[in-house]
C-alpha positions as a printed Julia matrix, in Angstrom:
153×3 Matrix{Float64}:
  -9.75    1.43  -28.7
  -6.37    1.68  -26.82
  -6.14    0.87  -23.1
  -3.76    2.2   -20.62
  -3.23    1.55  -17.19
  -0.66    1.7   -13.93
  -1.12   -1.04  -11.39
   1.08   -0.05   -8.22
   1.46   -2.0    -5.14
   1.88   -2.07   -1.25
   2.66   -3.27    2.14
   1.31   -2.91    5.0
   4.49   -4.25    7.06
   4.81   -5.9    10.32
   6.76   -7.02   13.08
   7.25  -10.2    15.44
   6.07   -7.2    17.91
   2.78   -5.9    15.82
   4.46   -2.29   15.09
   4.26   -1.58   11.09
   6.45    0.02    9.21
   5.67    3.38    7.28
   8.54    5.44    5.1
   8.21    9.42    4.52
   7.77   10.15    1.55
   9.38   13.46    0.35
   5.92   13.84   -1.73
   2.51   12.76    0.0
   5.34   12.59    3.58
   3.82    9.09    6.25
   2.92    6.1     4.07
   3.67    2.44    3.79
   6.05    1.17    1.48
   6.26    0.92   -2.45
   5.66    1.56   -5.87
   5.04    0.81   -9.51
   4.97   -1.71  -11.41
   7.45   -2.15  -14.19
   6.95   -4.2   -17.19
   7.17   -7.29  -17.56
   7.02   -7.49  -12.96
   5.35   -9.7   -11.44
   3.37   -7.98   -8.19
   5.31  -10.62   -6.05
   8.86   -8.6    -7.4
   7.81   -5.44   -7.87
   6.09   -5.62   -4.45
   9.03   -7.42   -2.61
  11.67   -5.02   -4.21
   9.46   -1.99   -3.67
  10.45   -2.15    0.31
  14.12   -3.68   -0.68
  14.37   -0.09   -1.59
  12.25    2.04    0.27
  13.27    0.91    3.76
  16.02   -1.48    3.32
  14.07   -5.08    4.62
  12.82   -8.7     2.86
   9.57   -9.09    3.81
   7.44  -12.48    3.01
   3.89  -11.51    1.69
   1.79  -12.79    3.44
  -2.13  -11.48    3.17
  -3.59   -9.88    0.1
  -5.37   -6.92    1.37
  -6.89   -5.23   -1.64
  -7.84   -3.19   -4.5
  -8.32    0.04   -5.48
  -8.98    2.33   -8.82
  -8.4     6.28   -9.59
 -10.66    6.62  -11.82
  -8.96   10.02  -13.53
  -5.85    8.56  -13.8
  -6.44    4.95  -14.4
  -3.71    3.9   -11.96
  -4.57    0.88   -9.9
  -3.25   -0.06   -6.05
  -2.92   -3.21   -4.63
  -3.01   -4.01   -1.03
  -0.13   -6.5     0.37
  -0.14   -7.7     3.82
   3.58   -8.93    4.66
   5.99   -9.97    7.92
   9.29   -8.94    8.17
  11.97  -10.9     7.57
  15.77   -9.47    8.67
  17.78   -5.99    7.25
  18.56   -2.58    8.71
  16.35    0.35    8.48
  17.59    3.07    5.88
  16.51    5.37    3.92
  16.27    6.18    0.01
  14.99    8.9    -2.99
  12.02    7.62   -2.07
  11.89    7.73    1.93
  13.11   10.6     3.79
  13.04    8.38    7.47
  11.37    5.13    7.99
  10.55    4.23   10.59
   8.12    1.25   12.7
   5.89    3.07   14.37
   2.86    1.28   16.79
  -0.59    1.04   14.4
  -2.14    2.94   16.26
  -0.08    5.82   15.56
   0.53    4.65   12.08
  -2.73    6.36   11.5
  -3.02    9.75   13.18
   0.89    9.75   11.59
  -0.64   10.2     6.92
  -2.23   13.26    6.09
  -2.53   12.17    2.85
  -5.7    11.26    1.97
  -5.53    8.41   -0.39
  -2.48    6.62    1.91
  -4.95    7.23    5.19
  -8.18    5.37    3.15
  -5.66    2.73    2.1
  -4.19    2.85    5.25
  -7.18    2.89    7.04
  -8.36   -0.13    5.6
  -5.44   -1.82    6.16
  -5.82   -1.49    9.67
  -8.97   -3.5     9.56
  -8.52   -6.71   10.37
 -11.57   -7.27    8.43
 -10.94  -10.73    6.36
 -13.02   -9.11    3.68
 -10.55   -7.66    0.33
 -11.63   -4.05    0.37
 -12.07   -2.75   -2.65
 -13.22    1.02   -3.6
 -12.48    3.22   -6.56
 -11.32    6.93   -6.2
 -11.34   10.25   -7.49
  -7.85   12.13   -6.57
  -8.4    15.7    -6.67
 -10.22   16.4    -4.6
 -10.1    12.89   -2.63
 -13.3    10.8    -2.7
 -14.96    7.31   -2.56
 -16.63    6.77   -5.25
 -17.95    3.19   -4.88
 -16.45    0.67   -2.06
 -18.02   -2.66   -1.32
 -16.13   -5.51    0.92
 -16.18   -9.43   -0.64
 -15.55  -12.02    0.67
 -12.26  -14.75   -1.31
 -14.13  -16.65   -4.03
 -14.13  -20.43   -4.09
 -16.94  -22.68   -6.37
 -19.36  -23.84   -5.2
C-alpha cells in the first residue's frame, strides 16, 4: 500500500496588545497565516517561513494548539500559537490584505467553514490539544476530542 499524506501548518499570531494576525486569502477569504510543509522541512521552519512569506513579520512559536485531518484528501493540518517579534505587515501573492484584529472580531471575519472551526479551536484558550477529523465538501466534523498533554507515569 502506498501512503501519501500532505501536511500543513498554521499560526495564531498574537501581538503585545492581544490582537491576532489575519490575512485575506484569494481562495478562502480571511484566515490565519500558514501553508504546506515542503519536503525535508521541519514543521517549525515551515511555519516561520509561511508566516514571513504571507505577512512580512517574524514570529516566535509559543505553543502547540491542535491537529486535524481531512479524511478525503489525507491532509494533516497542525496549528501553533505564536508571538509577534518584528516586521512590517505586507501583502503577497497568497495574502490580498494583512491586518491585526481583536480576537473577538476574528471569528466574525472568517466565513470558510474549516478555517472557522480551526480558529475556534485556536481561540478557545483551552489548555488541552484539540484533535478532529473532517470531510471538506460539505464541511462536516467526523470525530473530535481534546487531550491533555501526555506525561509519563
